Structure formats: structure tokens, C-alpha cells
Amino acid sequence: MDPARAQPARPALSGGRQASGRLGGRIRGWLPEGRSLPETTWRRRHTMIVRFALLQAVAIGAYGLVQRFPLADCAGETLLVVVPALLALLEQASRRLRTISATVSLMFACAVAVDFARGVTEAHFLFFVMIGVVALYQDWTAFIVCLGIVVVHHAVLGSIDPSAVYAGANERAHPIEWALIHGAFVLAACVAHLVAWKANEQQELSDPLTRLANRVAFTEELDRALQAGPEPVSVIFVDLDDFKQVNDSAGHRIGDEILVAAARRMLGAVRDTDLVARLGGDEFAVVVPADADEALTVAERLLDSLTAPVLVGGRHHLIRASVGVADSLLAGSRRADDLVRDADLAMYGAKSAGKDRVAVYRAGVDQQVRNRATLAVDIQQALQRGELELYYQPVVRGASGSLVGAEALLRWHHPVQGLVSPDLFIPLAEETGAIHAIGAWVLSQGIGQLASWQATLPSGPDLSLAVNVSPVQLDREELVANVDAPLRATGLDPSRLTLEVTESVLVGDLDRARLQLAALRQLGCKVAIDDFGTGYSSLAYLSSLPVDTIKIDRSFIAGLTLRAGPSVLVQAVVDMARALHLNVVAEGVEDQEQQAVLNHLCCPLSQGYLYSPPVDAATFARLAARWPEPAGPRPFGGLVGLAADLP
Ligand code: C2E
Ligand code: CA
Ligand code: CA
């Protein structure tokens, strides 16, 4: 068996696989992994070595003649060196056999040279030169052959004809001991080469920035795991979300440090048997020797490990990632390429489902990814083609049920796919940059609409509008002008406009976000933090951002029941908001019970299906026109039925 292949799975290269505390494990950790050379490299080296061996054979024959050895002896010994070199040329023979033949030729040449030099010590140096040459094979067998030939040659020939091997009287008297001593030096030389080999492997196999395994090491480990047996093997594919944005706004040095931090977190989240690698850029992958269920647990832990912000360059940054999982069972293949492709597809699935999540590969996900690619192209023309429309969802005062305004929510009527969810196309518009034009349109359309309602609806003058602004828009100077222009054109009171940003504005350059939000408030607009509680929301950020309103994410509202009592989180947010003089909107209020709890908690504003889903402008106008007059505090809401009337 190939001793190289007999090596157990990778030791501590990644750190993900700690060398076991036991001595055996530690020694194995020190040894090269015995990665065999790629075929082309091996061939190049082998051809060079064999040519050298043949030349050396001729040179040694000539040396014998110079040393006045009989022609027949010279020819015989030359033949001894030439024959294995010629065998090494045999294409039919295995790589291993050819390596051994070439090594034998080189070693025989040394032995003959020592013989022709009548055992002088300096002639032995040639052995060490040849060990250096065979080290090029990166093959354990070559070293074993060297050691074997030196010890056997010195012991056997040294006993039969000591003067042919040794120059000194002591050596000649104790040929076996000296054979072992020479063998020990050869062994030491081999060890020195092994250390160099190991060091080179680490250089070739690890990513210089994160010190994780690189793509080559990843592929080899995956191949090895897949070939090891019938057990399922999984791949976790990790792609950091919005990393380009971080790199562009914070700079590459900060970007690099964030990658290193992410790598460290991921290493801490995997098990000893998993291998974490950086495939390049902001892409990472993990080999998990288990099925997708187990890999999913690892993937979720990995995603969790990234949650807390990292402190880099004196500033906190949020790391988010989209993660895909595939195993050899789901892929129906034990080919590394198939597995990586499926995990990559699953990762795309996670991205298109809104990022910052794990998705497991399912058949058909390929189609989804193709759809997404098509949509990414189409979204860039959606605006010119008039396929976009704004819907409006009422925002009400929870206690009285009075209408205070609306949130503008974008809809895309795709000519083939029908209505596409903003959760799907907004990320695409962000990636393609189409969000800038679309965002500007949403602002002018929404502001224009509110101005027209204010002029025409009885309740119009009291209405406000909230418009969503993507973090990508916040990166551009033009945002302020895009808000200002329609405000001026319509003469709308800027305080009637709220711009909603999610916590992901904190992912990029916090200072820049703060400046932009401050500039928007300078215009007189309000700013809301959307989806509060889903990201890494901290009081520190909140108090440092110029914010007027907090929108509690609907996931927290969903759990509110009278029986369970008030949610600690919702209670805390409402109390905190009051202390900071902020407004609060509860999102996703679906039933009266939730509204009752919110009333109990004194949460001022609500939005959700209980009142109305988002509707088109005409429907909203009709709804607003017959919105019930504000009543006194109603513990159970009171507008049920209104939404049911809707088209
Ligand atoms: P969001 O800003 O959190 O908007 C609220 C989402 O919750 C809307 O989804 C709304 O339809 C939904 N919703 C409202 N009430 C309920 C309820 O009672 N139950 C449930 N289950 N859901 C409710 P929608 O319209 O699909 O929008 C999704 C997201 O797309 C928005 O989340 C927002 O982040 C983004 N988005 C929408 N329009 C725009 C836009 O014009 N610009 C930007 N940048 N993003 C937008
Ligand atoms: Ca929103
Ligand atoms: Ca929201």
C-alpha cells in the first residue's frame, strides 16, 4: 500500500482538525500529508531525474577508468547503474515502480562511486546529494529505498571487501556498526527533507490571509473523503453577504481583517472532523464527513458564530453570510465537482431568499438560480417598461384605530412571472445597481401620491408616508437630492415623510450612514429603523444614529398573546423608545389579541393585516375615505372586517 495514502486525514493545517493530544497524532501532524505530485509535475521531474541518472552512469564509468579499474569492471558497474535508469523509462510500469527504479539507479551510482574512490569519506557525500535529488519525487518510498540501499550496501560489501566501502581502519574493522552510523545520517537527511516537504505543503495548501486550507487543499480533502467509503459527505458553501459593499466603503485592509475574523469564527464553530477552507474572495467552504442533516446543524452553528459584530479598525462591523448545504446523497454523486456545485446553488438559494440564512440543496434549485439570473437582467428594465407599482399599507394608532398614514411597498408586475416579491427583487436591484434609479422613482412616486391625497382626501392633511430606503442607496450622495427634489416640487411638509432603513445600514460604513441620515433629517424628514430586532440591534447603535422611529419586526409581534403575557423584548423596546423619545410601530399585527397586548404595552402605532394588507393607490384612497372615525381606546382593535372588504 502507498504509505503516503495510508496517512490519516489531514492534521492541524486548518486548525479545524486539531492534532490529537496523543503522541501518534502529534507525530502524524508533523509528517507531510504525502500529497502525490500532479501527474504533469511528476513527469517533468521524473524525466529530468532519469536523464541525470543516465548521464551520471556514464560519468561514473569514466571515473572508474580514470581510477584505472579494468574496463570490464567499469562496464559492469556502469550497467548496474544504467539498467534501473532504463527501467524507470518504461511507460507501462506504475509511477511508484518508476520512482523506485530511478532512485535505485541514483543510489547504485553512489555506491559504485564510493567503490571506485576506494571508500574515501568524501565520496560518501554523493549519497546526500542524491537524497536531495530524489526528494523531488515527494514520495516516501524514495527515502526508504535510499536508506535500505545505504545500510545494505555498507553492511554487506563492507563485510566482504571493507576497502571498497570505508577509508578508515576503524570503519573497516566494524563494517556493520559503521553501516548503521551512515544509515543514521541518511535517515537524518531524509527527515530534513521531510520537514521541508511539510513546510512546502503548508505553503501550497493554506490561504496566506486567513491561514485556512485553500481551494487545492479543500478539493483534495473532499476527494479523499468521497473516496474513503460509502458514507455520505457534505459540503457547506459560505458566501459573505454584501462584502463588496464593506470592502468599497471601509477599504481593503479592513475587508481583509473582517475575512480573518470570519475565518476564526467559523473555525470555532465546526467540529474536529470538519475542514474549513477559503476558496477565494469572500467565499468559504467546509467539508463535513456526514449527511446533510448533520451538516445543516454545523452550518447553522457557523452562521450563529458570525452574529456578534467584529471590532475592526476601531469600529464594529456586522458579518452576515448566505450558506448552502449539499451532501453526496442529495447530489446523487460522489464527485467533488457535483457536490460543490450543488452546495453553491443552495447558497444562491439562500441569497435569493433574503441572505443571512442557510439553505439545503433541493432538486430544482438550479431552475431557481436560473430564474434569479433572468430576473437580475429584467429588473434593470422594469422601470422603463412601467412594470413597477407602489402599494400602500395603512399605519394606525393602535389605541384608537385612527389612520395616521401608510408605508409604500414596491410591487413588480413581471411580464412572464407575474407578481414578484420585493424580498426577491430588491436584493437583485441592489446587486445590479438598478436600486438607485428605482429608489429615486419610489421616492418621487410616493411623495407625489401623498401630496395628491393631502389635497383630495378628507383625512389627507393628517396622513404621513413611510418609504423604504436600501442601504445601497444610502451609499450615494444623490439620495438627499432624490428626496429633496420631489418634496420641493410638491411643496409637501417634509416631516410627513419617514425614510425607513434596516439595521443592515450598520454593516457598511457607520459614519457615512450617520451623515446621510443626518442630512435627510436636516431636510425635515424623519428616519425609522426597520425590522428592529432581527439584526444586531444594540442600544449603542441606536443612540448614535439619528433616528425618530423604531419598527418592531413582525417576528416579535407574531408571538404576542394575552395568555403568554407581554413579550419582554417588545416591552423593552417600547420602554426604551419612550426613554429615547422615539416613536414605535409594531409591524405585522394580524389579530386583535396581538393589538390588545400592544395596547397594554402602550405601543403607539401598528401596521399589519389586521387593518389591511398593502393595496394599490386607488384602493388605499377608497379605504382612507371611509376609515372609521377615531374611537376611544379599544383593547381589541376594532377595524376587523375592513381588510376583508378589499378587492
Ligand atoms: P418591510 O419594509 O418590513 O415591509 C413589511 C412587509 O411585511 C411587507 O412585505 C408587508 O406586505 C408585510 N406585512 C405587512 N403586514 C403583515 C402582516 O400582518 N403579516 C405578514 N406576514 N406580513 C405583513 P412586502 O411588501 O413583501 O415587502 C417586503 C420587503 O421588501 C419590505 O419589508 C422591504 O424591506 C422591501 N421593500 C418593499 N418595498 C421597497 C422599496 O420601495 N424599497 C426598498 N429598498 N425596499 C422595499
Ligand atoms: Ca419597511
Ligand atoms: Ca419591516
XYZ file of C-alpha atoms and ligand atoms in Angstrom:
695
model
C 0.000 0.000 0.000
C 1.101 3.518 -0.653
C 2.400 4.726 2.703
C 1.578 8.249 1.643
C -2.090 7.386 1.153
C -2.090 5.489 4.428
C -1.838 8.829 6.213
C -4.909 9.585 8.219
C -6.987 12.585 7.317
C -5.383 15.995 7.454
C -3.829 17.134 10.714
C -3.849 20.628 12.121
C -3.408 22.613 8.907
C -6.777 24.246 9.258
C -6.942 24.219 12.972
C -10.389 22.802 12.329
C -8.800 19.498 12.830
C -6.717 19.540 15.905
C -3.937 17.001 16.102
C -4.904 14.632 18.823
C -3.093 15.015 22.085
C -1.630 11.568 21.726
C 1.961 11.179 20.574
C 0.957 9.241 17.482
C -1.352 12.007 16.426
C 1.289 14.613 17.057
C 3.899 12.774 15.006
C 1.401 12.355 12.193
C 0.770 16.083 12.408
C 4.440 16.688 11.825
C 4.704 14.425 8.838
C 3.892 15.573 5.337
C 0.476 14.521 4.202
C 2.020 12.682 1.325
C 0.077 14.527 -1.309
C 1.231 12.993 -4.539
C 2.512 15.353 -7.175
C 0.192 16.234 -10.023
C 0.883 13.936 -12.980
C 2.451 16.599 -15.208
C 4.778 17.810 -12.465
C 5.790 14.268 -11.661
C 6.537 13.520 -15.306
C 8.659 16.615 -15.727
C 10.671 15.851 -12.629
C 10.997 12.157 -13.409
C 12.276 12.772 -16.947
C 14.845 15.183 -15.608
C 15.971 12.781 -12.881
C 16.268 9.799 -15.263
C 18.290 11.833 -17.760
C 20.539 12.864 -14.945
C 20.840 9.212 -13.775
C 21.890 8.096 -17.275
C 24.479 10.871 -17.569
C 25.747 10.047 -14.105
C 26.076 6.363 -15.084
C 28.352 7.316 -17.998
C 30.339 9.729 -15.821
C 30.863 7.047 -13.190
C 32.039 4.539 -15.777
C 34.548 7.121 -16.992
C 35.619 7.824 -13.399
C 36.299 4.107 -12.925
C 38.591 4.140 -15.983
C 40.396 7.233 -14.698
C 40.899 5.416 -11.392
C 42.464 2.595 -13.531
C 39.825 -0.014 -12.837
C 39.635 -2.747 -15.503
C 37.384 -1.930 -18.466
C 35.165 -4.956 -17.733
C 34.608 -3.775 -14.116
C 33.813 -0.256 -15.294
C 31.375 -1.534 -17.919
C 29.730 -3.954 -15.446
C 29.235 -1.332 -12.754
C 28.016 1.237 -15.278
C 25.459 -1.323 -16.404
C 24.363 -1.733 -12.781
C 23.518 1.977 -12.753
C 22.113 2.178 -16.279
C 19.659 -0.757 -16.094
C 17.420 0.636 -13.312
C 17.529 4.057 -15.010
C 16.295 2.427 -18.241
C 13.594 0.542 -16.324
C 12.470 3.877 -14.933
C 11.720 4.907 -18.515
C 9.144 2.134 -19.011
C 5.794 3.826 -19.627
C 3.909 0.624 -18.750
C 5.283 0.475 -15.243
C 3.495 2.237 -12.408
C 4.608 5.617 -11.194
C 5.756 4.110 -7.926
C 7.877 1.443 -9.647
C 9.459 4.016 -11.921
C 10.253 6.221 -8.923
C 11.896 3.267 -7.185
C 13.925 2.350 -10.313
C 15.261 5.860 -10.727
C 16.127 6.037 -7.015
C 17.913 2.677 -7.213
C 19.962 3.939 -10.164
C 20.980 7.092 -8.292
C 21.883 5.166 -5.159
C 23.799 2.473 -7.055
C 25.761 5.267 -8.709
C 26.790 6.493 -5.252
C 27.779 3.003 -4.149
C 29.864 2.487 -7.324
C 31.460 5.919 -6.910
C 32.463 5.020 -3.333
C 33.854 1.757 -4.637
C 35.868 3.477 -7.424
C 37.083 6.071 -4.908
C 38.284 3.185 -2.720
C 35.985 4.131 0.133
C 37.297 7.660 0.716
C 34.968 9.548 3.041
C 34.353 12.430 0.602
C 32.891 10.013 -1.958
C 30.074 9.290 0.516
C 28.890 12.891 0.151
C 27.383 11.863 -3.158
C 24.725 9.884 -1.253
C 23.447 13.071 0.333
C 23.363 14.861 -2.990
C 21.243 12.025 -4.409
C 18.865 12.088 -1.432
C 18.315 15.739 -2.317
C 17.567 14.751 -5.905
C 15.050 12.006 -5.030
C 13.343 14.352 -2.549
C 11.918 15.985 -5.685
C 9.600 12.992 -6.031
C 7.815 13.862 -2.761
C 7.382 10.182 -2.207
C 8.124 8.271 0.964
C 9.285 5.166 -0.917
C 12.229 7.010 -2.427
C 13.556 7.760 1.070
C 13.029 4.167 2.180
C 14.962 2.904 -0.872
C 17.834 5.309 -0.105
C 18.059 4.181 3.493
C 17.826 0.498 2.553
C 20.500 0.657 -0.133
C 22.989 2.592 2.022
C 22.675 0.258 5.005
C 22.652 -2.994 2.975
C 25.456 -1.880 0.661
C 27.696 -0.699 3.513
C 26.990 -3.705 5.680
C 27.272 -6.415 3.003
C 30.055 -5.036 0.801
C 31.766 -3.517 3.851
C 31.960 -7.002 5.370
C 33.104 -8.713 2.143
C 35.515 -6.039 0.916
C 35.885 -3.291 3.564
C 38.355 -1.234 1.478
C 35.749 -0.809 -1.262
C 33.452 0.983 1.201
C 35.449 2.550 4.008
C 38.719 4.530 4.083
C 39.412 4.430 7.823
C 40.841 1.448 9.707
C 38.168 1.666 12.439
C 35.355 1.612 9.885
C 36.904 -1.351 8.073
C 37.156 -3.220 11.381
C 33.467 -2.645 12.240
C 31.623 -2.528 8.912
C 28.168 -3.287 10.353
C 28.300 -0.587 13.052
C 29.500 1.939 10.506
C 26.830 0.868 8.066
C 24.304 1.749 10.773
C 26.042 5.064 11.533
C 25.958 6.030 7.834
C 22.356 4.873 7.764
C 21.573 7.188 10.686
C 22.959 10.171 8.755
C 20.953 9.210 5.709
C 17.883 8.991 7.924
C 18.642 12.451 9.319
C 18.973 13.831 5.780
C 15.629 12.240 4.902
C 13.989 13.825 7.962
C 15.363 17.234 6.957
C 13.769 16.776 3.546
C 10.504 15.664 5.134
C 10.381 18.854 7.162
C 10.969 20.934 4.016
C 8.299 18.895 2.244
C 5.806 19.511 5.033
C 6.584 23.241 5.041
C 6.062 23.439 1.274
C 2.795 21.577 1.590
C 1.555 24.087 4.108
C 2.550 26.921 1.827
C 0.786 25.342 -1.108
C -2.259 24.303 0.857
C -3.106 27.203 3.069
C -4.588 30.551 2.335
C -1.986 33.179 3.221
C -4.528 35.656 4.625
C -6.711 33.508 6.876
C -4.372 30.503 7.297
C -7.328 28.302 6.430
C -6.978 25.485 3.938
C -7.095 26.851 0.385
C -9.034 25.625 -2.622
C -6.434 22.954 -3.506
C -6.447 21.513 0.000
C -10.230 21.691 0.117
C -10.624 19.777 -3.143
C -8.119 17.146 -2.072
C -9.782 16.652 1.296
C -13.175 16.391 -0.345
C -11.892 13.873 -2.882
C -10.292 11.890 -0.103
C -13.496 11.860 1.975
C -15.582 10.856 -1.035
C -13.235 8.044 -1.994
C -12.835 6.774 1.561
C -16.088 4.820 1.604
C -19.802 4.785 1.027
C -20.690 7.164 3.893
C -22.330 10.462 2.933
C -20.123 13.530 2.676
C -21.420 17.108 2.778
C -20.166 20.440 1.601
C -21.149 23.717 3.235
C -20.707 26.692 0.937
C -20.448 30.090 2.639
C -20.583 33.439 0.877
C -20.422 36.621 2.943
C -23.313 38.998 2.287
C -22.623 42.494 0.974
C -18.918 42.046 1.442
C -18.178 44.125 -1.635
C -20.008 46.982 0.000
C -17.844 46.653 3.118
C -14.697 46.495 1.008
C -15.693 49.519 -1.046
C -16.742 51.670 1.856
C -14.302 50.625 4.583
C -11.307 49.728 2.416
C -9.488 46.521 1.592
C -7.378 46.455 4.721
C -10.478 46.451 6.916
C -12.052 43.958 4.493
C -9.089 41.627 4.989
C -9.338 41.869 8.750
C -13.023 41.077 8.588
C -12.242 37.984 6.495
C -9.698 36.867 9.077
C -12.220 37.402 11.864
C -14.881 35.492 9.939
C -12.423 32.633 9.370
C -11.638 32.466 13.070
C -15.319 32.416 13.997
C -16.062 29.653 11.508
C -13.165 27.554 12.767
C -14.576 27.808 16.257
C -17.976 26.658 15.062
C -17.025 23.446 13.259
C -16.071 20.089 14.688
C -12.631 18.482 14.667
C -13.619 16.306 11.751
C -14.709 19.194 9.514
C -12.336 21.122 7.283
C -12.871 24.844 6.765
C -11.322 26.369 3.657
C -11.267 29.757 1.974
C -11.966 29.244 -1.689
C -11.171 32.836 -2.577
C -12.557 36.331 -2.074
C -15.397 36.157 0.418
C -16.185 32.513 -0.352
C -15.582 29.790 2.179
C -16.432 26.096 2.202
C -16.463 23.288 4.736
C -16.068 19.555 4.137
C -18.266 17.680 6.604
C -17.928 13.894 6.662
C -21.644 13.376 7.385
C -25.049 13.725 5.759
C -26.881 16.996 5.074
C -28.856 16.835 8.349
C -25.692 16.892 10.386
C -24.090 19.405 8.056
C -27.128 21.663 8.474
C -26.530 21.735 12.230
C -22.913 22.671 11.613
C -23.973 25.311 9.077
C -26.435 26.869 11.492
C -23.835 26.966 14.226
C -21.442 28.538 11.763
C -23.925 31.248 10.825
C -24.642 31.896 14.514
C -20.950 32.291 15.189
C -20.879 35.257 12.813
C -23.732 37.119 14.508
C -21.935 39.322 17.008
C -20.273 42.312 15.336
C -16.489 42.337 14.949
C -14.379 45.213 16.103
C -12.030 46.122 13.258
C -10.195 49.407 12.841
C -11.875 50.790 15.950
C -15.333 50.205 14.541
C -17.925 47.463 14.795
C -18.822 45.620 11.617
C -21.568 43.105 11.094
C -20.703 39.932 9.210
C -23.581 38.175 7.513
C -23.443 35.169 5.219
C -25.547 33.085 2.902
C -24.887 29.407 3.395
C -25.653 26.416 1.157
C -25.518 22.758 2.165
C -25.413 19.692 -0.088
C -24.488 16.083 0.556
C -23.458 13.210 -1.654
C -26.889 11.570 -1.197
C -28.846 14.641 -2.348
C -26.360 15.232 -5.157
C -26.672 11.570 -6.154
C -22.986 11.670 -6.928
C -19.663 11.095 -5.269
C -17.864 13.581 -7.468
C -16.403 16.597 -5.727
C -17.437 18.923 -8.585
C -21.097 17.903 -8.335
C -21.174 18.358 -4.597
C -19.563 21.798 -4.669
C -21.877 22.923 -7.478
C -24.958 21.820 -5.540
C -23.810 23.499 -2.330
C -23.096 26.640 -4.370
C -26.584 26.504 -5.884
C -28.106 26.077 -2.439
C -26.093 29.111 -1.295
C -27.616 31.113 -4.164
C -30.983 29.905 -2.995
C -30.186 31.313 0.475
C -29.123 34.617 -1.090
C -32.257 34.979 -3.127
C -34.429 34.071 -0.147
C -33.095 37.201 1.540
C -29.497 36.388 2.589
C -28.226 35.710 6.110
C -29.601 32.171 6.164
C -28.869 28.523 5.428
C -30.421 26.616 2.526
C -30.106 22.915 1.824
C -29.807 21.769 -1.795
C -33.006 20.509 -3.334
C -33.502 19.238 -6.835
C -34.891 22.101 -8.874
C -32.847 24.746 -7.156
C -30.883 25.025 -10.425
C -34.035 26.298 -12.049
C -34.495 28.845 -9.264
C -30.970 30.090 -9.744
C -31.558 30.437 -13.484
C -34.769 32.315 -12.731
C -32.896 34.604 -10.461
C -30.314 35.292 -13.164
C -33.108 36.123 -15.611
C -34.787 38.388 -13.054
C -31.478 40.155 -12.409
C -31.387 41.098 -16.090
C -35.086 42.000 -16.250
C -35.135 44.190 -13.146
C -32.840 46.640 -14.893
C -35.542 47.385 -17.444
C -38.560 47.052 -15.177
C -38.700 50.771 -14.500
C -38.591 51.880 -18.151
C -41.143 49.238 -19.032
C -43.548 50.565 -16.430
C -43.730 47.264 -14.579
C -43.277 48.776 -11.108
C -46.077 49.964 -8.904
C -46.295 51.250 -5.351
C -48.698 49.662 -2.922
C -49.624 51.287 0.357
C -50.232 49.675 3.720
C -52.078 51.651 6.398
C -50.332 52.593 9.626
C -52.755 53.160 12.503
C -52.745 54.460 16.025
C -53.204 51.221 17.951
C -55.298 52.549 20.816
C -57.875 54.420 18.740
C -57.573 52.723 15.388
C -57.239 56.041 13.577
C -55.361 56.137 10.310
C -52.059 58.001 10.532
C -50.526 57.166 7.200
C -49.072 54.438 5.053
C -45.926 52.598 4.180
C -45.109 52.498 0.474
C -44.247 48.961 -0.629
C -42.958 48.258 -4.098
C -44.521 45.704 -6.437
C -43.115 44.339 -9.697
C -45.522 43.008 -12.305
C -43.182 40.776 -14.273
C -44.469 40.108 -17.808
C -43.832 36.347 -17.522
C -43.514 35.523 -13.846
C -46.362 37.685 -12.626
C -46.094 39.447 -9.298
C -42.539 39.128 -7.941
C -41.920 39.625 -4.211
C -39.775 42.604 -3.212
C -37.876 40.245 -0.924
C -36.678 38.617 -4.134
C -36.148 41.535 -6.477
C -34.882 44.269 -4.119
C -31.648 42.294 -3.438
C -31.254 41.840 -7.220
C -31.771 45.545 -7.800
C -29.174 46.209 -5.115
C -26.678 43.851 -6.694
C -27.157 45.240 -10.185
C -27.250 48.874 -9.083
C -30.758 49.266 -10.523
C -31.863 50.219 -6.995
C -30.613 53.785 -7.486
C -33.000 54.586 -10.313
C -35.779 52.505 -8.755
C -35.289 54.106 -5.343
C -35.443 57.587 -6.848
C -38.662 56.639 -8.640
C -40.192 55.224 -5.433
C -39.428 58.478 -3.634
C -40.866 60.747 -6.296
C -43.883 58.494 -6.866
C -44.617 58.099 -3.145
C -44.154 61.767 -2.319
C -46.283 62.753 -5.327
C -49.006 60.357 -4.193
C -49.074 61.643 -0.632
C -49.221 65.230 -1.862
C -52.194 64.366 -4.058
C -54.012 62.573 -1.181
C -53.378 65.514 1.068
C -55.096 67.690 -1.462
C -58.011 65.376 -2.199
C -58.793 63.118 0.779
C -60.699 64.462 3.773
C -58.212 62.845 6.151
C -55.388 63.754 3.721
C -53.720 66.598 5.619
C -53.111 64.284 8.604
C -51.518 61.480 6.606
C -47.837 60.600 6.595
C -45.858 58.289 4.372
C -43.015 55.889 5.075
C -40.695 54.942 2.201
C -38.107 52.170 2.358
C -34.536 53.128 1.530
C -31.957 50.466 0.779
C -28.518 50.634 2.425
C -27.101 50.700 -1.112
C -28.936 53.969 -1.770
C -27.525 55.347 1.440
C -24.054 54.914 -0.020
C -24.679 57.591 -2.636
C -24.643 61.341 -2.242
C -27.582 61.706 -4.678
C -30.040 60.224 -2.154
C -30.553 63.557 -0.391
C -31.287 65.275 -3.709
C -33.654 62.456 -4.678
C -35.651 63.147 -1.527
C -35.392 66.912 -1.709
C -36.455 67.363 -5.350
C -39.962 65.814 -5.101
C -40.500 67.467 -1.712
C -39.812 70.858 -3.306
C -41.795 70.046 -6.423
C -44.896 69.123 -4.411
C -44.402 71.513 -1.521
C -45.084 68.611 0.864
C -44.229 69.135 4.511
C -41.014 67.074 4.884
C -41.997 65.986 8.397
C -44.785 63.920 6.767
C -42.139 61.725 5.178
C -40.327 58.927 7.024
C -37.431 57.100 5.451
C -37.098 53.519 6.654
C -33.672 51.911 6.799
C -32.874 48.444 8.109
C -30.209 47.674 10.606
C -28.049 46.455 7.768
C -27.009 50.078 7.190
C -24.700 49.284 10.067
C -22.937 46.635 8.005
C -21.131 49.203 5.917
C -19.606 52.464 6.930
C -21.458 53.563 10.027
C -20.129 57.127 9.936
C -21.265 57.580 6.399
C -24.716 56.202 7.178
C -24.953 58.564 10.129
C -24.021 61.558 7.950
C -26.558 60.680 5.275
C -29.358 60.139 7.778
C -28.479 63.418 9.469
C -28.616 65.171 6.076
C -32.068 63.699 5.449
C -33.287 64.901 8.836
C -31.812 68.263 8.007
C -34.366 68.400 5.209
C -37.030 67.903 7.849
C -37.753 64.223 7.143
C -38.000 61.505 9.757
C -35.908 58.350 9.899
C -37.101 54.907 11.044
C -35.142 51.756 11.845
C -36.969 48.934 10.099
C -37.165 45.266 11.121
C -35.835 46.160 14.550
C -34.621 43.157 16.495
C -33.717 40.932 13.566
C -30.149 42.106 13.131
C -27.677 43.004 15.751
C -29.603 45.842 17.284
C -27.821 47.445 20.103
C -28.651 50.467 22.153
C -25.205 51.806 21.386
C -26.024 51.968 17.678
C -29.458 53.255 18.209
C -28.407 56.166 20.370
C -25.642 57.049 17.924
C -27.903 57.070 14.854
C -30.153 60.000 14.046
C -33.447 58.119 14.326
C -37.070 59.080 15.066
C -38.935 55.795 14.882
C -38.402 52.107 15.577
C -40.375 49.473 13.707
C -40.519 46.259 15.710
C -40.151 43.322 13.357
C -43.228 41.195 12.831
C -41.482 38.059 14.104
C -41.749 39.526 17.612
C -45.363 40.513 17.170
C -46.335 37.039 15.962
C -45.649 35.601 19.417
C -47.816 38.063 21.357
C -50.832 36.504 23.103
C -52.867 37.550 26.088
C -52.181 34.267 27.803
C -48.401 34.333 27.371
C -48.314 37.854 28.771
C -46.353 40.734 27.311
C -43.179 39.865 25.496
C -40.110 41.029 27.349
C -38.493 42.182 24.151
C -41.442 44.202 22.886
C -41.888 45.690 26.341
C -38.178 46.594 26.481
C -38.226 48.189 23.038
C -41.309 50.252 23.814
C -39.873 51.405 27.154
C -36.530 52.171 25.613
C -38.135 54.077 22.747
C -40.089 56.167 25.200
C -36.913 56.959 27.142
C -35.177 57.987 23.929
C -38.257 59.951 22.756
C -38.688 57.715 19.750
C -41.875 56.636 18.041
C -42.662 52.891 17.786
C -44.535 50.964 15.113
C -45.422 47.305 15.632
C -45.247 45.525 12.279
C -47.255 42.513 11.177
C -50.177 42.899 13.586
C -52.522 40.187 12.399
C -55.134 39.760 15.098
C -56.967 41.584 17.820
C -55.248 39.699 20.562
C -51.860 40.978 19.441
C -53.255 44.508 19.277
C -54.650 44.132 22.796
C -51.244 43.170 24.138
C -49.669 46.076 22.250
C -52.220 48.443 23.754
C -51.403 47.077 27.159
C -47.730 47.781 26.478
C -48.604 51.282 25.252
C -47.085 50.691 21.851
C -48.401 53.705 19.911
C -48.553 52.602 16.272
C -49.484 49.437 14.415
C -49.362 48.103 10.902
C -50.495 44.727 9.653
C -53.108 42.513 8.036
C -55.472 43.187 10.959
C -56.036 46.586 9.387
C -55.164 45.946 5.772
C -52.601 44.294 3.551
C -50.664 46.611 1.224
C -53.041 47.791 -1.512
C -52.766 49.845 -4.685
C -53.128 53.617 -4.570
C -56.757 53.725 -5.705
C -57.807 51.135 -3.128
C -55.935 52.952 -0.418
C -57.738 56.188 -1.285
C -61.109 54.405 -1.021
C -60.086 52.803 2.250
C -58.874 56.074 3.724
C -62.057 57.886 2.635
C -64.248 55.583 4.722
C -61.807 54.905 7.531
C -63.797 54.909 10.786
C -63.621 57.969 12.967
C -61.187 57.571 15.828
C -62.836 55.836 18.755
C -61.686 55.707 22.335
C -59.069 53.158 23.383
C -60.199 49.735 22.227
C -58.455 46.778 23.804
C -59.372 44.544 20.887
C -58.647 46.755 17.909
C -61.891 47.319 16.069
C -61.296 47.583 12.367
C -61.692 43.943 11.579
C -63.756 43.433 8.506
C -62.358 46.442 6.731
C -59.496 44.471 5.221
C -61.898 41.674 4.318
C -63.857 44.086 2.107
C -60.825 44.707 -0.022
C -60.648 43.545 -3.625
P -40.734 45.701 5.202
O -40.264 47.080 4.972
O -40.509 45.087 6.530
O -42.272 45.674 4.829
C -43.239 44.994 5.546
C -43.537 43.697 4.899
O -44.384 42.959 5.737
C -44.283 43.874 3.597
O -43.869 42.845 2.717
C -45.722 43.655 4.034
O -46.554 43.214 2.991
C -45.560 42.600 5.052
N -46.654 42.619 6.021
C -47.361 43.676 6.433
N -48.264 43.310 7.352
C -48.142 41.991 7.540
C -48.803 41.026 8.387
O -49.701 41.323 9.142
N -48.362 39.751 8.308
C -47.371 39.391 7.480
N -46.993 38.115 7.473
N -46.724 40.264 6.674
C -47.114 41.556 6.706
P -43.519 43.147 1.227
O -44.405 44.206 0.675
O -43.465 41.837 0.546
O -42.085 43.787 1.302
C -41.010 43.039 1.710
C -39.801 43.873 1.935
O -39.305 44.400 0.694
C -40.069 45.093 2.790
O -40.087 44.701 4.127
C -38.904 45.963 2.438
O -37.765 45.584 3.166
C -38.675 45.616 0.976
N -39.237 46.680 0.157
C -40.520 46.848 -0.252
N -40.626 47.964 -0.983
C -39.416 48.539 -1.037
C -38.880 49.727 -1.633
O -39.583 50.527 -2.250
N -37.560 49.977 -1.466
C -36.760 49.160 -0.752
N -35.463 49.454 -0.637
N -37.214 48.033 -0.171
C -38.527 47.726 -0.300
Ca -40.320 48.944 5.820
Ca -40.142 45.848 8.385
